[in-house]
XYZ file of C-alpha atoms in Angstrom:
629
model
C 23.947 63.798 109.549
C 23.344 60.701 108.353
C 23.711 57.423 110.114
C 27.218 56.735 109.050
C 28.233 60.236 110.247
C 26.424 59.833 113.515
C 28.236 56.471 114.067
C 31.765 57.998 113.256
C 30.621 61.196 115.750
C 29.725 58.196 118.515
C 32.884 56.551 118.043
C 35.289 59.633 118.249
C 33.118 60.898 121.090
C 33.978 57.757 123.037
C 37.616 57.790 121.771
C 37.764 61.543 123.054
C 36.228 60.567 126.549
C 38.526 57.527 127.221
C 41.622 59.923 126.222
C 40.586 62.692 128.523
C 40.098 59.778 131.347
C 43.521 58.900 130.715
C 44.908 62.468 131.349
C 43.289 62.279 134.650
C 44.260 58.803 135.659
C 47.709 58.874 134.361
C 48.520 62.590 135.534
C 47.040 61.946 139.105
C 47.261 58.518 139.348
C 47.603 58.433 143.462
C 44.925 61.030 144.001
C 42.179 59.544 141.669
C 42.995 56.258 143.725
C 41.983 58.161 146.534
C 38.887 60.129 145.082
C 37.821 56.745 143.809
C 37.977 55.157 147.522
C 36.258 58.315 148.946
C 33.497 57.995 146.329
C 32.667 54.382 147.023
C 32.645 55.290 150.872
C 30.282 58.140 150.203
C 27.853 55.942 148.140
C 27.772 53.289 150.794
C 26.765 56.130 153.226
C 24.383 57.247 151.062
C 22.879 53.572 150.422
C 23.125 52.943 154.274
C 20.107 55.800 154.883
C 17.855 53.704 152.855
C 18.884 50.202 153.857
C 18.725 51.681 157.607
C 14.948 52.210 157.180
C 14.142 48.453 157.177
C 16.318 47.819 160.043
C 15.334 50.973 162.547
C 11.575 49.702 162.136
C 11.344 46.008 161.527
C 14.423 45.578 164.386
C 14.036 48.273 166.522
C 11.172 51.027 166.282
C 7.898 48.417 165.720
C 9.210 45.991 168.378
C 8.873 49.069 171.130
C 5.511 49.980 170.362
C 3.107 49.024 172.935
C 5.831 48.129 175.631
C 5.180 49.852 179.115
C 8.844 50.566 179.764
C 10.489 50.309 176.516
C 14.323 49.949 176.620
C 15.688 52.611 174.358
C 19.359 51.420 174.620
C 19.904 49.206 171.352
C 18.326 51.952 169.199
C 20.398 54.683 170.768
C 23.536 51.885 169.617
C 22.297 51.513 166.147
C 21.536 55.318 165.426
C 25.236 56.058 166.413
C 26.804 53.583 164.087
C 24.558 55.188 161.369
C 25.646 58.439 162.678
C 29.237 57.330 162.191
C 28.641 56.007 158.571
C 27.210 59.421 158.178
C 30.005 61.267 159.122
C 32.309 58.930 156.989
C 30.364 59.780 154.159
C 30.361 63.434 154.765
C 34.259 63.498 155.059
C 34.535 61.308 151.932
C 32.481 63.688 149.877
C 34.466 66.699 151.199
C 37.947 64.828 150.336
C 37.049 63.881 146.913
C 35.124 67.225 146.087
C 38.296 69.306 147.116
C 40.943 66.700 145.165
C 38.625 66.749 142.068
C 39.083 70.764 142.010
C 42.905 70.572 142.022
C 43.153 67.096 139.738
C 40.743 69.112 137.117
C 42.833 72.435 137.094
C 46.003 70.276 136.588
C 44.522 68.280 133.983
C 43.291 71.739 132.217
C 47.011 73.006 132.596
C 48.472 69.874 131.006
C 45.914 69.615 127.933
C 46.737 73.255 127.077
C 50.635 72.447 127.726
C 50.176 69.446 125.672
C 48.538 71.683 122.493
C 50.622 74.590 122.846
C 53.714 72.276 122.753
C 52.485 70.298 119.589
C 51.619 73.532 118.070
C 54.961 74.534 117.941
C 55.542 71.411 116.063
C 53.139 72.209 113.483
C 54.061 73.039 109.689
C 53.188 76.127 108.531
C 50.786 74.646 106.187
C 48.278 74.074 109.390
C 48.017 77.663 110.333
C 47.785 78.908 106.556
C 44.407 76.515 106.826
C 42.851 77.605 109.874
C 42.216 80.829 111.405
C 43.555 82.169 114.066
C 40.287 82.863 115.978
C 39.739 78.951 115.243
C 42.747 77.714 117.046
C 42.451 80.494 120.087
C 39.262 79.024 120.339
C 40.580 75.594 121.597
C 42.626 77.351 124.090
C 39.573 79.146 125.614
C 35.879 77.991 124.835
C 36.979 74.103 124.238
C 39.382 73.824 127.166
C 37.008 75.362 129.631
C 34.181 72.999 128.782
C 36.705 70.624 130.246
C 36.603 71.938 133.832
C 33.149 71.156 134.870
C 32.801 67.780 133.234
C 36.178 66.906 135.394
C 35.014 68.920 138.530
C 31.847 67.805 138.892
C 30.658 64.726 135.799
C 33.544 62.310 136.192
C 33.185 62.146 140.199
C 29.300 62.025 139.749
C 29.185 59.271 136.990
C 31.499 57.201 139.454
C 29.043 57.842 142.458
C 26.219 56.843 140.167
C 27.856 53.599 139.156
C 28.621 52.717 142.806
C 25.185 53.693 143.615
C 23.397 51.981 141.137
C 25.320 48.684 142.055
C 24.818 48.884 145.780
C 21.211 49.965 145.354
C 20.452 47.130 143.100
C 22.063 44.286 145.501
C 20.194 45.773 148.399
C 17.045 45.619 146.233
C 17.129 42.246 145.303
C 18.071 41.013 149.086
C 14.877 43.042 150.030
C 12.536 42.105 147.230
C 13.550 39.972 144.000
C 9.747 40.385 143.224
C 9.667 44.465 142.867
C 13.384 44.341 141.719
C 11.509 43.050 138.202
C 9.763 46.159 138.122
C 12.582 48.332 138.722
C 14.638 46.463 136.053
C 11.939 46.808 133.530
C 11.493 50.633 134.317
C 15.460 51.145 133.806
C 15.406 49.450 130.434
C 12.837 51.968 129.339
C 14.678 54.667 130.764
C 17.788 53.780 129.022
C 16.247 53.302 125.813
C 14.942 57.178 126.293
C 18.144 58.542 127.263
C 20.151 57.073 124.703
C 17.671 58.371 122.129
C 17.577 62.075 123.590
C 21.715 61.621 124.388
C 22.241 61.311 120.924
C 20.600 63.860 119.476
C 21.767 66.216 121.914
C 25.622 65.182 121.541
C 25.144 65.387 117.660
C 24.100 68.822 118.059
C 26.738 69.711 120.727
C 29.473 68.853 118.135
C 27.867 71.230 115.735
C 27.771 74.326 118.564
C 31.624 73.746 119.073
C 32.423 73.925 115.522
C 30.004 76.914 115.061
C 31.278 78.632 118.022
C 35.103 78.350 116.749
C 33.814 79.969 113.415
C 32.405 82.761 115.004
C 35.591 83.227 117.076
C 37.351 83.102 114.100
C 35.506 85.706 112.235
C 35.395 88.198 115.055
C 39.081 88.011 115.604
C 39.645 88.690 111.994
C 37.107 91.723 111.876
C 38.672 92.690 114.926
C 42.079 93.117 112.851
C 40.545 94.664 109.860
C 38.293 97.233 111.413
C 40.311 100.091 109.791
C 39.805 98.448 106.516
C 35.911 97.637 106.752
C 35.392 101.447 108.185
C 37.522 102.861 105.028
C 35.451 100.836 102.553
C 32.385 101.032 104.193
C 31.664 97.657 104.952
C 30.514 97.572 108.096
C 26.656 96.306 106.724
C 28.035 93.267 105.080
C 29.918 92.499 107.972
C 27.120 92.500 109.915
C 25.228 90.040 107.701
C 28.023 87.770 107.611
C 28.126 87.615 111.268
C 24.352 87.431 111.318
C 25.067 84.021 109.269
C 27.473 82.315 111.470
C 25.867 83.444 114.378
C 22.552 81.913 113.084
C 24.442 78.726 112.975
C 25.479 78.929 116.114
C 22.091 80.067 117.483
C 20.227 76.925 115.751
C 23.038 74.223 116.816
C 22.974 75.715 120.129
C 19.236 75.435 120.736
C 18.522 72.213 119.561
C 21.470 70.934 121.616
C 20.285 72.494 124.671
C 16.581 71.357 123.918
C 17.155 67.672 123.592
C 19.831 68.444 127.011
C 17.222 69.879 129.003
C 14.657 67.357 128.023
C 16.777 64.619 129.798
C 16.000 65.835 133.559
C 12.152 65.812 133.284
C 11.847 62.745 131.524
C 14.280 61.180 133.909
C 12.523 62.226 136.794
C 8.913 61.611 135.617
C 9.895 57.960 134.624
C 11.150 57.690 138.217
C 7.723 59.044 139.723
C 6.121 56.804 137.941
C 8.513 54.023 138.995
C 7.796 55.129 142.515
C 4.046 54.890 142.269
C 3.986 51.591 140.379
C 6.520 49.845 143.253
C 3.911 51.592 146.066
C 0.920 49.982 144.453
C 2.609 46.352 143.570
C 4.361 46.438 146.965
C 0.819 47.339 148.869
C -0.618 44.753 147.073
C 1.965 41.708 147.670
C 2.187 43.115 151.452
C -1.984 42.939 151.768
C -2.111 39.412 149.922
C 1.078 38.153 152.227
C 3.296 37.578 149.250
C 6.941 37.967 149.302
C 7.188 38.635 153.056
C 7.119 42.386 152.330
C 6.704 43.970 155.810
C 6.406 47.629 156.386
C 10.253 47.877 157.033
C 10.862 46.407 153.746
C 8.187 48.758 151.985
C 9.700 51.866 153.630
C 13.186 51.100 152.634
C 12.450 49.463 148.939
C 10.319 52.719 148.086
C 13.230 54.922 149.300
C 15.974 52.614 147.104
C 13.688 53.275 143.946
C 14.251 57.019 144.605
C 18.134 55.905 145.058
C 17.844 54.116 141.714
C 16.661 56.580 139.686
C 18.967 59.355 141.130
C 22.156 58.924 139.825
C 20.357 58.972 136.348
C 19.013 62.318 137.628
C 22.296 63.637 138.388
C 23.652 62.484 135.181
C 20.899 64.206 133.204
C 21.448 67.331 135.193
C 25.474 67.109 133.892
C 24.643 66.083 130.289
C 25.059 69.673 128.765
C 28.247 69.644 130.206
C 29.292 66.016 129.443
C 28.301 66.528 125.903
C 30.138 69.882 125.443
C 33.265 68.733 126.983
C 33.742 65.740 124.717
C 32.653 67.816 121.761
C 35.309 70.495 122.884
C 37.524 67.425 123.685
C 37.346 65.984 119.636
C 38.354 69.439 118.483
C 41.468 69.597 120.913
C 42.557 66.023 119.958
C 42.429 66.785 116.262
C 44.826 69.615 117.197
C 47.152 67.221 119.383
C 46.556 64.374 116.489
C 48.001 66.750 113.664
C 50.913 65.449 112.050
C 53.854 67.158 113.147
C 56.423 68.998 110.506
C 58.733 65.885 109.544
C 62.163 66.456 110.236
C 64.495 64.111 108.515
C 67.283 65.966 108.518
C 70.539 64.800 110.062
C 73.183 67.796 109.077
C 73.602 70.207 111.979
C 75.063 73.612 112.037
C 77.981 74.284 114.495
C 80.587 76.545 115.602
C 83.681 76.250 114.065
C 87.564 77.072 113.651
C 90.368 76.003 111.363
C 93.483 74.455 112.879
C 96.896 74.916 112.196
C 96.475 73.031 108.997
C 93.700 75.035 107.837
C 90.911 72.205 108.798
C 87.999 72.822 109.979
C 86.862 71.627 113.495
C 84.074 72.219 115.528
C 84.365 74.061 119.192
C 81.952 75.142 121.671
C 82.853 78.905 122.020
C 81.453 81.282 119.316
C 84.073 81.958 116.866
C 82.365 83.621 114.318
C 82.523 81.157 111.961
C 79.849 78.210 111.339
C 80.073 74.809 109.463
C 77.760 72.138 108.761
C 78.432 68.923 110.559
C 78.015 65.906 108.225
C 77.706 62.733 109.736
C 78.234 59.862 106.651
C 76.220 56.968 107.695
C 78.010 54.564 105.339
C 81.959 54.747 107.306
C 80.729 56.468 110.245
C 83.105 59.245 109.340
C 82.224 63.123 110.169
C 82.940 65.950 107.693
C 82.756 69.691 108.207
C 81.690 72.496 105.590
C 82.049 75.868 105.916
C 78.743 77.979 105.762
C 79.207 80.248 103.312
C 75.862 80.684 102.225
C 76.018 79.489 98.623
C 72.192 78.500 97.633
C 71.012 77.279 94.500
C 67.676 75.728 93.198
C 68.168 73.165 90.483
C 64.950 72.424 88.228
C 62.569 72.827 91.353
C 58.870 72.565 90.827
C 56.626 73.174 93.517
C 52.683 73.828 94.555
C 50.939 74.456 97.522
C 48.160 71.923 96.254
C 49.597 69.077 94.048
C 47.247 70.197 91.146
C 48.424 73.816 91.329
C 51.842 74.295 90.617
C 52.958 77.610 91.424
C 56.736 77.066 90.477
C 57.999 75.383 87.294
C 61.467 74.090 87.174
C 63.134 76.846 88.470
C 66.966 77.340 88.480
C 68.921 79.799 90.123
C 72.061 80.426 92.405
C 73.445 82.768 94.878
C 77.009 82.928 95.379
C 78.024 83.642 98.990
C 77.888 87.296 99.458
C 75.867 87.887 96.413
C 72.809 89.957 96.734
C 70.101 88.417 94.519
C 66.667 90.201 93.990
C 63.179 88.860 92.447
C 60.854 91.149 90.658
C 57.692 90.152 89.390
C 53.781 90.553 89.596
C 51.645 89.443 92.725
C 51.496 85.459 92.449
C 54.788 85.046 90.206
C 56.320 83.159 93.025
C 58.767 85.202 94.625
C 57.817 84.520 98.211
C 56.952 81.207 97.505
C 60.994 80.555 96.582
C 61.791 82.129 100.159
C 59.346 79.841 101.886
C 60.856 77.207 100.002
C 64.498 78.084 101.210
C 63.672 77.954 104.871
C 61.561 74.586 104.069
C 58.398 75.882 105.452
C 57.244 73.646 102.554
C 58.889 70.869 100.957
C 59.308 70.693 96.564
C 57.836 67.945 94.884
C 60.612 67.902 92.455
C 64.233 69.364 91.715
C 66.885 70.047 94.528
C 67.753 73.440 96.876
C 71.663 73.326 97.653
C 72.683 74.961 100.516
C 76.639 75.314 100.832
C 76.358 71.864 98.063
C 74.107 69.978 100.693
C 70.659 69.147 99.675
C 68.720 71.060 102.476
C 66.757 68.062 102.967
C 69.580 66.643 104.711
C 69.905 69.669 106.965
C 67.854 69.586 110.334
C 65.379 72.610 109.844
C 66.127 74.189 113.394
C 69.966 74.556 112.220
C 68.673 75.444 108.320
C 66.663 78.450 109.956
C 69.109 79.547 112.227
C 71.433 80.132 109.483
C 68.900 82.236 107.514
C 67.702 86.123 109.006
C 64.586 87.344 107.674
C 62.977 90.979 107.373
C 59.450 90.631 106.790
C 57.030 93.143 105.093
C 54.490 92.647 108.302
C 56.549 92.993 111.103
C 55.485 91.332 114.337
C 56.611 92.585 117.729
C 55.718 90.889 121.026
C 54.434 92.226 124.502
C 57.517 92.856 126.449
C 60.543 95.168 126.298
C 62.371 97.046 123.159
C 65.722 94.999 124.217
C 63.075 91.547 124.787
C 61.961 92.092 121.228
C 65.503 92.625 119.695
C 66.935 89.771 121.955
C 64.023 87.385 119.975
C 66.429 87.153 117.234
C 69.221 85.674 119.113
C 68.121 84.504 123.126
C 71.367 84.384 124.315
C 72.321 87.894 122.864
C 74.373 90.041 125.645
C 73.186 93.561 126.010
C 76.034 94.974 124.237
C 75.122 92.684 121.198
C 71.652 94.401 121.475
C 73.131 97.598 121.214
C 75.679 96.751 118.610
C 72.672 94.998 116.520
C 70.213 98.314 117.042
C 72.914 100.777 116.137
C 73.859 98.499 112.733
C 69.926 98.833 112.053
C 69.998 102.462 112.748
C 67.313 102.025 115.371
C 69.585 103.014 118.229
C 68.669 107.074 118.120
C 64.878 106.672 118.242
C 65.008 104.052 120.879
C 67.004 106.341 123.114
C 64.753 108.996 122.368
C 61.772 106.609 124.244
C 61.086 107.124 127.676
C 62.427 104.232 129.141
C 64.852 103.595 126.543
C 65.305 99.683 125.660
C 63.264 99.209 128.720
C 60.331 100.459 126.913
C 57.249 98.117 127.440
C 55.360 97.479 123.867
C 52.366 95.586 123.654
C 49.598 95.052 120.656
C 51.871 94.518 118.285
C 53.884 97.689 119.046
C 51.209 99.920 117.965
C 52.803 102.831 119.886
C 55.614 102.514 117.133
C 55.545 104.137 113.703
C 55.740 101.483 110.933
C 59.169 102.633 109.931
C 60.229 102.122 113.502
C 58.834 98.403 113.831
C 60.830 97.653 110.823
C 63.845 99.058 111.963
C 63.410 96.771 115.153
C 62.864 93.970 112.923
C 66.071 94.682 111.213
C 67.894 94.711 114.510
C 66.101 91.262 115.336
C 67.749 90.039 112.193
C 71.187 91.637 112.800
C 71.666 90.360 116.475
C 70.875 86.831 114.791
C 73.857 87.294 112.784
C 72.938 84.717 110.158
C 75.038 84.347 106.962
C 72.150 84.352 104.571
C 69.681 86.903 104.912
C 65.854 87.267 103.427
C 64.171 90.814 102.729
C 60.719 89.943 101.881
C 59.156 93.654 100.978
C 60.619 95.026 103.689
C 60.184 98.742 102.653
C 57.049 98.362 100.869
C 55.007 100.028 103.330
C 56.571 102.790 104.775
C 57.046 106.415 103.256
C 60.059 107.294 100.874
C 61.989 109.403 103.789
C 61.354 106.493 106.631
C 62.501 104.325 103.676
C 65.807 105.881 103.189
C 66.593 105.365 107.202
C 65.213 101.751 107.207
C 67.440 101.243 103.648
C 70.654 102.531 105.491
C 70.113 99.804 108.115
C 69.485 96.938 105.570
C 72.600 97.979 103.920
C 74.622 97.593 107.384
C 72.817 94.151 107.688
C 73.552 92.684 103.877
C 77.318 93.475 104.193
C 79.509 90.131 103.874
C 75.980 88.403 103.637
C 74.066 86.110 100.762
C 70.860 88.387 100.428
C 67.640 87.410 98.602
C 65.482 90.472 98.345
C 62.007 91.002 97.267
C 60.971 94.204 96.424
C 58.070 96.493 94.372
C 60.139 99.360 94.758
C 62.789 98.824 91.923
C 65.218 101.483 93.141
C 66.028 99.488 96.215
C 67.544 96.915 93.919
C 69.664 98.453 91.682
C 72.561 97.205 93.307
C 71.737 93.727 93.152
C 74.169 91.182 91.982
C 71.914 89.855 90.071
C 67.789 90.014 89.471
C 65.311 87.575 88.749
C 62.416 88.416 86.898
C 59.418 85.966 87.496
C 56.593 85.381 85.692
C 53.709 83.099 86.491
C 56.450 80.849 87.976
C 59.075 80.937 85.340
C 62.425 82.857 85.401
C 61.792 84.980 81.975
C 65.157 87.262 82.709
C 68.114 87.373 84.634
C 70.911 89.717 85.023
C 71.933 92.882 86.884
C 70.217 96.322 86.633
C 72.587 97.257 83.659
C 72.247 94.108 81.743
C 68.596 93.754 82.147
C 68.189 97.747 80.957
C 70.132 96.927 77.924
C 67.919 93.858 77.205
C 64.647 96.195 76.928
C 62.560 93.721 77.893
C 60.075 93.218 81.215
C 62.624 94.823 83.651
C 63.337 97.749 81.404
C 59.553 97.976 80.897
C 58.964 97.971 84.796
C 61.673 100.407 85.783
C 60.842 102.792 82.979
C 57.169 102.842 84.065
C 56.094 101.098 80.909
C 54.823 98.294 82.434
C 53.444 98.294 86.301
C 53.688 95.678 88.940
C 50.298 94.098 90.083
C-alpha cells in the first residue's frame, strides 16, 4: 500500500470516526452530555489523588512530625473532603459506564436499522456484484466491532483527554522545570504511537476485508455442499479456502503484532519518564532549585504516572478502536451506496367507470386498475386502464456499457396474450424480463406499458402490477399462510385459500399436519421442489397481477409434477398478459407468439404452427435436431 493509499485510508478512517461519533451524539444527545459530565467529574477525582499528596505531606503530615501533642483535626477534615471527592468519582464512573452500555446497544440498533433500510433501496446490480456472505459480514462481524469501541474506547478516550489536560495544568503549577521534561517525553511518545498505529490501522482494514471474503466463501460453499460432494470438489474447495484464510491470517497477524506492540512501548516510555523525573527532581531538590519539596516530588512522580496512563489506556483499546473504524468504513460504504433511482410519477390506483364510461379513481378494490398520470404542463390528471399491453421499441441493453446483451429488440404483447421466449443460455431471455421490472434501465430505445414509457411509472407501482414465478423459488421462515400472503400483505385468509386452490396447492397443504399454519424454515426444504413451486404460483395468484412473468418455472421438476404445476399456471395465466421463458417447448405450444432469440437478437417470431412451417431454428429445436444449451 503506497503513501497515497495510506493517506486515503487515514482520511476515510477519520471520516468514519466522525460519522460514528455523530451517531452517538445525535441519537443520545442528553445521555451523552450526562456521560461527558460524569467523565469530567471522574477525571478530576482521579487527579485529586495525586494532587492531594503534596498538600497532605507539606501542609498536614510533615508539620505534625515531632510535635508532643499533635492535633489531627485539620488532617481528618482534609481526609474527609478527599473521601467525598473519591465518592463522587466512584458514582460518576458507575453512572457513565452503565449509560455507555445502553448508548452502545442503541447505536448498534440504529446502525443496523439504517443499513437494512438503505439496503432495501439498493438496485439489483449491487447484489449481483457482492456476495451474500460479504453483505452478511457487515451485519455481524463489522457491526460487532463497534460495540466494544462505543462501550469502552469512547469513554476512555474522553477520560484520557480530560486527564491529560488537568494533569498538565497541575504539573505546570507544581514544577514548570520538570514539565519541560514531560513534554519532551510525550512528543517522543506521540511520534512512536503514530508510527505503530498507522501500520496497525492499515492491516486492520485489510483484515476486515479478508474476513468478509472468508465469510462470503464459506456461505457460498455451504449452500453448494451437494454440488461439491457430487463432483468430488472437496479438495479444491479446501485449497481455495486455505488461500483466503491465509490472506486473513497474514493481515490479522500483522495488525495484531503492531497493535500489541503499543502497550509495552507506551509503558516503557512512561517508566523511562518516571525514572528521569525522579533523578532530575532529586537533583533539583538537593541543589535547592525550583522550590521542589518532598510533597512536590511525591505528587509530581504520581502525576508522571497519571500523564502516561491515558496513553496506556488508549493503547490497550487500540485493537478494538482500529477494528471498529475499519468495520465502520465498510458499513458506511454500504450506507453511502447510491440508491435505486426512481424518477417516475405515474402511479397505480384502484379505479372504476362512472355512468359515462369515464375512468375514476376510488379507494376500494374493484378488480380494475388504472395508471394515474399527472401532467405537469397544465396540472391535469388523466387515467389509463391497466390492460397489460407491453411493447419493446428498438431496445438496446448491456449490464456493462462495453458488453451489449440485447440489440435493437422490438416486440409486443397485447392484453391477454401469452408471449414465449426461446433460445440458448445467454440469448437474453431473462434479461428481457428484468427490463420489464426495471431491475435495470436500458441504454437505448423505449419500453411502453399500456402506452406509457415505463421510466415515467414509479417502480413500486410498476412491480405491483407484475407477478413473477421464478425457477428458483424462495420461501421465508414462517407459516405457509404467511408465505402465500407475501404476494399481497393485506390479503384475507379467504383470498389465500382461493389462491392456493387456483395454484393446485390446496390439496397438498391440507395433508400437512398443521395445514396452512405449517411452519417452514430453511427455504422450505421440508417440501418437495414441486410443492415449493406451487406455493410460489399461489403467491403470485394472491397478488392477482394483470401481467405475469414465468421464468423457467417448471425446468427443475419432474414431468409428473410438471403437469400439476402446469395446471396451476394455466389457471393463473387466464385473462393475463404472460411472458414465458421455458426450456421445455411442450409447455409453450399454446402461446400466442413465440420469440426465438439468438445472441440478443430476435431471429424468429410467430405461433407454434407458423414457426413449424417456417422450418427454421424453432423447428429444429422442437424436432430435436438442435438442442438448447
